[in-house]
Amino acid sequence: FLSGSEGLPIWGDRLKLLQDTFSDAFKKASPDFQSEYGYDVDPPNEANLSLASNQVGQRFDCLSFTFEMPFKDTIADPNPVAGWS
């Protein structure tokens, strides 16, 4: 899942479109990627700027996020051999 930068002061339609486009494309490319489960979204203007992804997005007015990689065992595709890794 993605932990986006929705709480940044610069967040708006352009960055939302970029993030949604990336997320949609990655869902098509990887069966393990999902956006249903993840971290809570920061309220507007309450992003923690000590996180690198938020600082980069705010400073350079660009798409930035933390990309959390799935484990081998996912909710959508459980792996009884490897299990939660």
XYZ file of C-alpha atoms in Angstrom:
85
model
C 0.000 0.000 0.000
C 0.963 3.618 -0.273
C 1.241 6.016 2.601
C 0.639 9.228 0.724
C 1.117 12.901 1.411
C -2.523 13.914 1.693
C -1.843 15.985 4.812
C 0.657 18.329 3.141
C -0.229 22.001 2.734
C 0.485 21.655 -1.018
C -1.773 18.594 -1.471
C -4.372 19.150 -4.168
C -5.997 17.761 -7.288
C -2.723 17.451 -9.257
C -0.930 15.357 -6.622
C -4.060 13.297 -5.967
C -4.318 12.487 -9.673
C -0.641 11.483 -9.818
C -0.949 9.268 -6.744
C -4.187 7.647 -7.941
C -2.667 7.019 -11.377
C 0.399 5.348 -9.845
C -1.718 3.262 -7.476
C -4.076 2.111 -10.233
C -1.180 1.172 -12.531
C 0.624 -0.743 -9.787
C -2.539 -2.681 -8.905
C -2.657 -3.865 -12.516
C 1.045 -4.789 -12.458
C 1.168 -6.592 -9.116
C -1.474 -8.908 -7.685
C -0.049 -8.342 -4.174
C -0.520 -4.568 -4.194
C -3.665 -3.286 -2.523
C -5.019 -0.003 -1.206
C -7.791 -1.236 1.076
C -5.564 -1.649 4.144
C -2.935 0.879 5.198
C -2.126 3.731 7.529
C -4.653 6.403 8.411
C -4.610 9.406 6.067
C -3.350 12.629 7.653
C -5.949 15.397 7.917
C -5.298 18.439 5.690
C -2.257 20.473 6.762
C -1.311 17.984 9.504
C 1.376 15.930 7.749
C 4.452 15.098 9.807
C 7.219 16.950 7.953
C 9.906 14.997 9.795
C 9.063 12.027 7.526
C 11.254 12.073 4.428
C 8.412 11.421 1.999
C 6.412 14.361 3.373
C 9.409 16.684 3.466
C 10.366 15.880 -0.149
C 6.792 16.293 -1.380
C 6.356 19.626 0.383
C 9.764 21.029 -0.532
C 9.669 20.070 -4.217
C 5.891 20.150 -4.820
C 6.023 16.613 -6.184
C 4.402 13.249 -5.698
C 5.979 11.468 -2.764
C 4.869 8.577 -0.630
C 6.051 5.660 1.444
C 5.591 2.470 -0.527
C 4.960 -0.401 1.870
C 5.832 -3.727 0.306
C 3.593 -6.753 0.862
C 4.656 -9.808 2.743
C 4.688 -13.132 0.903
C 1.484 -13.997 2.735
C -1.219 -11.445 1.950
C -4.868 -11.219 2.917
C -5.899 -11.565 -0.722
C -3.465 -14.382 -1.502
C -2.539 -16.396 1.623
C 0.568 -18.564 1.377
C 0.279 -21.520 3.788
C 3.880 -22.618 3.112
C 5.718 -19.315 3.663
C 3.089 -17.786 5.893
C 3.542 -14.336 7.299
C 7.135 -13.434 6.581
